[in-house]
Amino acid sequence: MTPEMWNRLGPFRDEAIARGIPAEDVERWLATARPCATLTQDGDGPVVGQFGGPILLPADTPDPAQPFVASIDLAALPADATDLPLPPDGHLLLFAFPETADDDETMGSVVYLPVGAAVTERDRHAWNLSEFEDDEAMFKAFPQGPLRATTTVSLPCHKAVELPQKPWSGPLPGHPRSQELVEVWESTHDDITSEGPLQIGGYADEEAVYTDPVAAAMSTVVRAAEAGQWDGPVSADVSDWVLLADWHAGMDVRGREGSTVHWVIQREDLAARRFDRAFTSVYWNP
């Protein structure tokens, strides 16, 4: 965390103290802050990617099973924008279908294109094998155009963890005042950080967040692995997982205004560039 980012959290600190939250609880919460990049289609930040566009993939990469959302130019992303072990260059391609899954299946994927990779252009509609008109209508509503980055800071948006028995949930471990601290974040957020439809790194958020969306996605992968539907080692410790990206779809199609896509990955897989092991969950509050 840079001194600039630390100073930016001043309004949060001041409000939390004013509400009577002990200083040691406030500082311990602030120590969880993470840098992140919010991507918007306006503003004056550097262009770091785009929504939509042609799909360019290596010849040996299968057509993704979900629609194309966005590409991120990692070389253009400011070096201190996140604390993720991202490659220094190349492109990340994000795919997702903003629909909640029926089973423990991933609703998207991530493809990494190294610099100089030989690619071929793919059919942007290849994912829709059934050619459902409703699905195509939603895909046509996906945003298009350049994405500009703003480096900012992120604090947890979730206030509780699930427990195996009554009361079934409790405050975040080590943070007995987590609910109050999240309420402070909600009230000071607009004075501290910027929002955008796409976020790289930081903490996951969604329309009605209570527990960590990354933890929920992790639990889904653990179940899938136990059922033999997910290969490779899977950690059940949420600290081994990170948010790669959030997309607040916000499309006025089929009531999807409140849908959010979370791309998550184990930190070890991210460092090893095993992006094929990213998992995509979708939250939708109908």
Tab-separated table of C-alpha atoms in Angstrom:
chain	number	residue	atom	x	y	z
A	1	MET	CA	0.000	0.000	0.000
A	2	THR	CA	1.525	3.300	-1.084
A	3	PRO	CA	1.481	6.352	1.234
A	4	GLU	CA	-0.944	8.004	-1.203
A	5	MET	CA	-3.378	5.124	-0.888
A	6	TRP	CA	-3.001	5.081	2.889
A	7	ASN	CA	-3.770	8.802	3.066
A	8	ARG	CA	-6.764	8.347	0.796
A	9	LEU	CA	-8.377	6.207	3.491
A	10	GLY	CA	-8.415	9.178	5.893
A	11	PRO	CA	-12.193	9.767	5.613
A	12	PHE	CA	-12.828	6.154	6.569
A	13	ARG	CA	-10.540	6.379	9.575
A	14	ASP	CA	-12.071	9.641	10.753
A	15	GLU	CA	-15.655	8.388	10.408
A	16	ALA	CA	-14.940	5.091	12.157
A	17	ILE	CA	-13.339	6.860	15.124
A	18	ALA	CA	-16.227	9.356	15.238
A	19	ARG	CA	-18.656	6.423	15.533
A	20	GLY	CA	-16.818	5.163	18.592
A	21	ILE	CA	-15.055	2.183	17.009
A	22	PRO	CA	-11.789	1.584	18.935
A	23	ALA	CA	-8.696	2.808	17.101
A	24	GLU	CA	-7.036	-0.614	17.259
A	25	ASP	CA	-10.025	-2.189	15.481
A	26	VAL	CA	-9.944	0.535	12.839
A	27	GLU	CA	-6.228	0.200	12.146
A	28	ARG	CA	-6.446	-3.590	12.013
A	29	TRP	CA	-9.222	-3.259	9.429
A	30	LEU	CA	-7.284	-0.716	7.396
A	31	ALA	CA	-4.373	-3.154	7.257
A	32	THR	CA	-6.565	-5.366	5.045
A	33	ALA	CA	-6.816	-2.670	2.327
A	34	ARG	CA	-5.828	-3.734	-1.172
A	35	PRO	CA	-5.023	-1.674	-4.257
A	36	CYS	CA	-7.216	-2.253	-7.273
A	37	ALA	CA	-8.004	-0.760	-10.655
A	38	THR	CA	-11.477	0.406	-11.629
A	39	LEU	CA	-12.087	0.438	-15.360
A	40	THR	CA	-14.548	2.827	-16.952
A	41	GLN	CA	-15.432	3.981	-20.438
A	42	ASP	CA	-14.983	7.638	-19.576
A	43	GLY	CA	-12.527	9.716	-17.561
A	44	ASP	CA	-8.916	10.587	-18.311
A	45	GLY	CA	-7.093	7.467	-17.128
A	46	PRO	CA	-4.903	5.419	-19.466
A	47	VAL	CA	-6.612	3.066	-21.896
A	48	VAL	CA	-5.859	-0.445	-20.637
A	49	GLY	CA	-8.250	-2.554	-22.655
A	50	GLN	CA	-11.705	-2.682	-24.090
A	51	PHE	CA	-15.138	-4.152	-23.736
A	52	GLY	CA	-15.926	-6.380	-26.690
A	53	GLY	CA	-14.050	-6.385	-29.975
A	54	PRO	CA	-12.740	-9.313	-32.027
A	55	ILE	CA	-11.817	-12.573	-30.304
A	56	LEU	CA	-8.210	-13.438	-31.088
A	57	LEU	CA	-7.037	-16.802	-29.734
A	58	PRO	CA	-4.187	-19.252	-30.384
A	59	ALA	CA	-5.109	-21.958	-32.870
A	60	ASP	CA	-4.948	-24.715	-30.227
A	61	THR	CA	-7.310	-22.896	-27.816
A	62	PRO	CA	-10.918	-24.141	-28.081
A	63	ASP	CA	-13.721	-21.673	-28.658
A	64	PRO	CA	-14.812	-20.444	-25.200
A	65	ALA	CA	-18.183	-21.721	-23.990
A	66	GLN	CA	-19.296	-18.249	-22.849
A	67	PRO	CA	-19.523	-14.829	-24.544
A	68	PHE	CA	-16.555	-12.478	-24.768
A	69	VAL	CA	-16.658	-9.652	-22.228
A	70	ALA	CA	-13.381	-7.722	-22.313
A	71	SER	CA	-9.639	-7.762	-22.956
A	72	ILE	CA	-7.053	-6.210	-20.625
A	73	ASP	CA	-3.645	-5.005	-21.830
A	74	LEU	CA	-1.447	-5.901	-18.867
A	75	ALA	CA	1.460	-3.761	-20.053
A	76	ALA	CA	-0.812	-0.705	-20.017
A	77	LEU	CA	-2.153	-1.440	-16.532
A	78	PRO	CA	-0.264	0.751	-14.006
A	79	ALA	CA	2.354	-1.350	-12.192
A	80	ASP	CA	0.992	-0.547	-8.723
A	81	ALA	CA	-2.677	-0.885	-9.692
A	82	THR	CA	-3.110	-4.202	-7.863
A	83	ASP	CA	-1.219	-6.519	-5.525
A	84	LEU	CA	-1.889	-9.486	-7.814
A	85	PRO	CA	1.034	-11.438	-9.342
A	86	LEU	CA	-0.104	-10.613	-12.877
A	87	PRO	CA	2.143	-11.054	-15.908
A	88	PRO	CA	3.874	-7.774	-16.837
A	89	ASP	CA	2.578	-7.832	-20.403
A	90	GLY	CA	0.289	-9.694	-22.756
A	91	HIS	CA	-3.509	-9.629	-22.663
A	92	LEU	CA	-6.152	-11.153	-20.416
A	93	LEU	CA	-9.374	-12.109	-22.170
A	94	LEU	CA	-12.449	-12.389	-19.943
A	95	PHE	CA	-15.455	-14.504	-20.915
A	96	ALA	CA	-18.715	-14.891	-19.002
A	97	PHE	CA	-22.404	-15.600	-19.268
A	98	PRO	CA	-24.127	-13.435	-16.605
A	99	GLU	CA	-26.570	-16.114	-15.519
A	100	THR	CA	-26.510	-18.004	-12.221
A	101	ALA	CA	-25.415	-21.615	-12.593
A	102	ASP	CA	-27.772	-24.560	-12.077
A	103	ASP	CA	-24.961	-26.730	-10.711
A	104	ASP	CA	-21.390	-26.228	-9.533
A	105	GLU	CA	-20.250	-25.100	-12.967
A	106	THR	CA	-18.146	-22.149	-13.954
A	107	MET	CA	-19.989	-19.449	-15.857
A	108	GLY	CA	-16.955	-18.028	-17.607
A	109	SER	CA	-13.257	-18.360	-18.306
A	110	VAL	CA	-9.999	-16.439	-18.616
A	111	VAL	CA	-7.473	-16.726	-21.429
A	112	TYR	CA	-3.985	-15.248	-21.267
A	113	LEU	CA	-2.319	-14.190	-24.528
A	114	PRO	CA	1.454	-13.721	-24.200
A	115	VAL	CA	3.100	-11.049	-26.309
A	116	GLY	CA	3.736	-12.303	-29.835
A	117	ALA	CA	1.371	-15.281	-29.586
A	118	ALA	CA	0.082	-16.423	-32.986
A	119	VAL	CA	-3.684	-15.996	-32.998
A	120	THR	CA	-6.681	-16.478	-35.228
A	121	GLU	CA	-9.968	-14.578	-35.089
A	122	ARG	CA	-12.961	-16.537	-33.804
A	123	ASP	CA	-16.690	-16.267	-34.276
A	124	ARG	CA	-18.028	-14.035	-31.470
A	125	HIS	CA	-21.256	-16.064	-31.471
A	126	ALA	CA	-19.679	-19.540	-31.338
A	127	TRP	CA	-20.673	-19.942	-27.666
A	128	ASN	CA	-24.405	-19.933	-28.511
A	129	LEU	CA	-24.708	-23.406	-29.984
A	130	SER	CA	-28.451	-23.455	-29.439
A	131	GLU	CA	-28.864	-20.002	-31.020
A	132	PHE	CA	-31.403	-18.897	-28.406
A	133	GLU	CA	-32.699	-15.471	-29.376
A	134	ASP	CA	-32.944	-14.355	-25.731
A	135	ASP	CA	-29.296	-15.208	-25.146
A	136	GLU	CA	-28.249	-13.343	-28.276
A	137	ALA	CA	-30.280	-10.324	-27.152
A	138	MET	CA	-28.409	-10.273	-23.878
A	139	PHE	CA	-25.069	-10.640	-25.651
A	140	LYS	CA	-25.913	-7.711	-27.926
A	141	ALA	CA	-26.404	-5.616	-24.778
A	142	PHE	CA	-22.818	-6.281	-23.609
A	143	PRO	CA	-20.874	-2.982	-23.432
A	144	GLN	CA	-18.410	-2.112	-26.190
A	145	GLY	CA	-15.485	0.284	-26.358
A	146	PRO	CA	-12.218	1.349	-24.695
A	147	LEU	CA	-11.620	0.944	-20.971
A	148	ARG	CA	-9.674	3.492	-18.917
A	149	ALA	CA	-8.078	2.645	-15.587
A	150	THR	CA	-8.052	4.469	-12.273
A	151	THR	CA	-5.806	3.118	-9.535
A	152	THR	CA	-7.640	3.153	-6.248
A	153	VAL	CA	-8.052	1.258	-2.974
A	154	SER	CA	-10.437	-1.447	-1.799
A	155	LEU	CA	-11.669	-2.546	1.637
A	156	PRO	CA	-13.880	-5.570	2.372
A	157	CYS	CA	-17.494	-5.100	1.334
A	158	HIS	CA	-18.624	-8.246	3.169
A	159	LYS	CA	-19.224	-8.252	6.908
A	160	ALA	CA	-19.587	-11.906	7.940
A	161	VAL	CA	-18.402	-15.472	7.496
A	162	GLU	CA	-20.565	-18.582	7.443
A	163	LEU	CA	-20.440	-20.886	10.488
A	164	PRO	CA	-21.231	-24.635	10.521
A	165	GLN	CA	-23.786	-24.243	13.317
A	166	LYS	CA	-26.005	-21.641	14.937
A	167	PRO	CA	-25.938	-18.669	14.675
A	168	TRP	CA	-24.719	-19.783	11.168
A	169	SER	CA	-22.705	-16.624	10.631
A	170	GLY	CA	-20.389	-14.366	12.579
A	171	PRO	CA	-17.991	-11.411	12.227
A	172	LEU	CA	-14.858	-11.776	10.131
A	173	PRO	CA	-12.123	-13.609	12.094
A	174	GLY	CA	-9.955	-11.115	13.956
A	175	HIS	CA	-12.436	-8.301	13.331
A	176	PRO	CA	-15.237	-8.334	15.932
A	177	ARG	CA	-16.530	-4.971	14.646
A	178	SER	CA	-16.629	-6.032	10.985
A	179	GLN	CA	-20.306	-5.155	10.498
A	180	GLU	CA	-19.813	-1.627	11.804
A	181	LEU	CA	-16.642	-1.189	9.761
A	182	VAL	CA	-18.380	-2.262	6.550
A	183	GLU	CA	-21.134	0.239	7.308
A	184	VAL	CA	-18.453	2.951	7.618
A	185	TRP	CA	-17.008	1.873	4.272
A	186	GLU	CA	-20.440	2.101	2.676
A	187	SER	CA	-20.885	5.652	3.974
A	188	THR	CA	-17.398	6.917	3.016
A	189	HIS	CA	-16.741	4.875	-0.123
A	190	ASP	CA	-17.712	7.635	-2.551
A	191	ASP	CA	-15.267	10.083	-0.932
A	192	ILE	CA	-12.353	7.646	-1.187
A	193	THR	CA	-12.512	5.590	-4.338
A	194	SER	CA	-14.006	5.513	-7.810
A	195	GLU	CA	-16.426	3.026	-9.278
A	196	GLY	CA	-16.464	1.356	-12.645
A	197	PRO	CA	-18.272	-1.530	-14.300
A	198	LEU	CA	-15.072	-3.595	-14.302
A	199	GLN	CA	-12.615	-3.937	-11.411
A	200	ILE	CA	-9.241	-5.690	-11.420
A	201	GLY	CA	-8.063	-6.983	-8.030
A	202	GLY	CA	-9.264	-5.745	-4.659
A	203	TYR	CA	-12.340	-7.097	-2.889
A	204	ALA	CA	-15.427	-8.559	-4.519
A	205	ASP	CA	-18.713	-6.717	-4.286
A	206	GLU	CA	-22.267	-7.324	-5.471
A	207	GLU	CA	-25.721	-5.825	-5.101
A	208	ALA	CA	-26.572	-7.444	-1.745
A	209	VAL	CA	-23.281	-8.650	-0.279
A	210	TYR	CA	-23.087	-10.275	3.169
A	211	THR	CA	-20.366	-12.923	3.014
A	212	ASP	CA	-17.309	-12.880	0.750
A	213	PRO	CA	-18.182	-13.709	-2.887
A	214	VAL	CA	-14.652	-15.109	-3.314
A	215	ALA	CA	-15.262	-17.534	-0.436
A	216	ALA	CA	-18.570	-18.596	-1.997
A	217	ALA	CA	-16.861	-19.273	-5.322
A	218	MET	CA	-14.085	-21.184	-3.548
A	219	SER	CA	-16.651	-23.391	-1.813
A	220	THR	CA	-18.211	-24.178	-5.187
A	221	VAL	CA	-14.833	-25.234	-6.608
A	222	VAL	CA	-14.144	-27.383	-3.546
A	223	ARG	CA	-17.470	-29.176	-4.037
A	224	ALA	CA	-16.766	-29.626	-7.727
A	225	ALA	CA	-13.332	-31.077	-6.948
A	226	GLU	CA	-14.817	-33.507	-4.418
A	227	ALA	CA	-17.294	-34.632	-7.079
A	228	GLY	CA	-14.507	-35.165	-9.589
A	229	GLN	CA	-15.644	-32.255	-11.738
A	230	TRP	CA	-12.611	-30.013	-11.169
A	231	ASP	CA	-9.023	-31.131	-11.733
A	232	GLY	CA	-5.921	-30.264	-9.801
A	233	PRO	CA	-5.272	-29.187	-6.223
A	234	VAL	CA	-7.940	-26.971	-4.660
A	235	SER	CA	-7.416	-25.092	-1.415
A	236	ALA	CA	-10.317	-24.680	1.014
A	237	ASP	CA	-8.543	-21.713	2.631
A	238	VAL	CA	-9.972	-18.471	1.238
A	239	SER	CA	-6.667	-16.695	1.869
A	240	ASP	CA	-5.237	-18.786	-0.996
A	241	TRP	CA	-7.765	-17.266	-3.411
A	242	VAL	CA	-7.933	-13.802	-4.954
A	243	LEU	CA	-10.390	-11.793	-6.966
A	244	LEU	CA	-9.032	-11.448	-10.472
A	245	ALA	CA	-11.877	-9.279	-11.753
A	246	ASP	CA	-15.435	-8.140	-11.027
A	247	TRP	CA	-17.900	-7.104	-13.709
A	248	HIS	CA	-21.051	-5.283	-12.653
A	249	ALA	CA	-22.988	-6.074	-15.799
A	250	GLY	CA	-25.901	-3.711	-15.187
A	251	MET	CA	-27.697	-4.606	-18.418
A	252	ASP	CA	-31.342	-3.716	-18.801
A	253	VAL	CA	-32.080	-7.039	-20.446
A	254	ARG	CA	-34.040	-9.914	-18.893
A	255	GLY	CA	-33.870	-8.175	-15.521
A	256	ARG	CA	-30.083	-8.468	-15.279
A	257	GLU	CA	-29.525	-4.941	-13.921
A	258	GLY	CA	-28.149	-6.275	-10.637
A	259	SER	CA	-26.016	-9.141	-11.926
A	260	THR	CA	-22.313	-9.304	-11.037
A	261	VAL	CA	-19.651	-11.618	-12.449
A	262	HIS	CA	-16.681	-12.648	-10.276
A	263	TRP	CA	-13.554	-14.184	-11.800
A	264	VAL	CA	-11.531	-15.811	-8.994
A	265	ILE	CA	-8.344	-17.841	-8.970
A	266	GLN	CA	-5.935	-19.433	-6.531
A	267	ARG	CA	-2.957	-17.145	-6.005
A	268	GLU	CA	-0.611	-20.041	-6.783
A	269	ASP	CA	-2.328	-20.659	-10.128
A	270	LEU	CA	-2.212	-16.954	-10.936
A	271	ALA	CA	1.515	-16.744	-10.241
A	272	ALA	CA	2.065	-19.793	-12.466
A	273	ARG	CA	-0.157	-18.265	-15.190
A	274	ARG	CA	-2.579	-21.185	-15.099
A	275	PHE	CA	-5.497	-19.010	-16.079
A	276	ASP	CA	-7.416	-22.052	-17.280
A	277	ARG	CA	-7.951	-22.768	-13.568
A	278	ALA	CA	-9.832	-19.534	-12.933
A	279	PHE	CA	-13.435	-19.966	-11.795
A	280	THR	CA	-16.319	-17.663	-12.685
A	281	SER	CA	-19.343	-17.169	-10.455
A	282	VAL	CA	-22.368	-14.995	-11.085
A	283	TYR	CA	-24.528	-13.225	-8.526
A	284	TRP	CA	-27.994	-12.105	-9.492
A	285	ASN	CA	-30.673	-10.768	-7.178
A	286	PRO	CA	-33.891	-11.189	-9.215
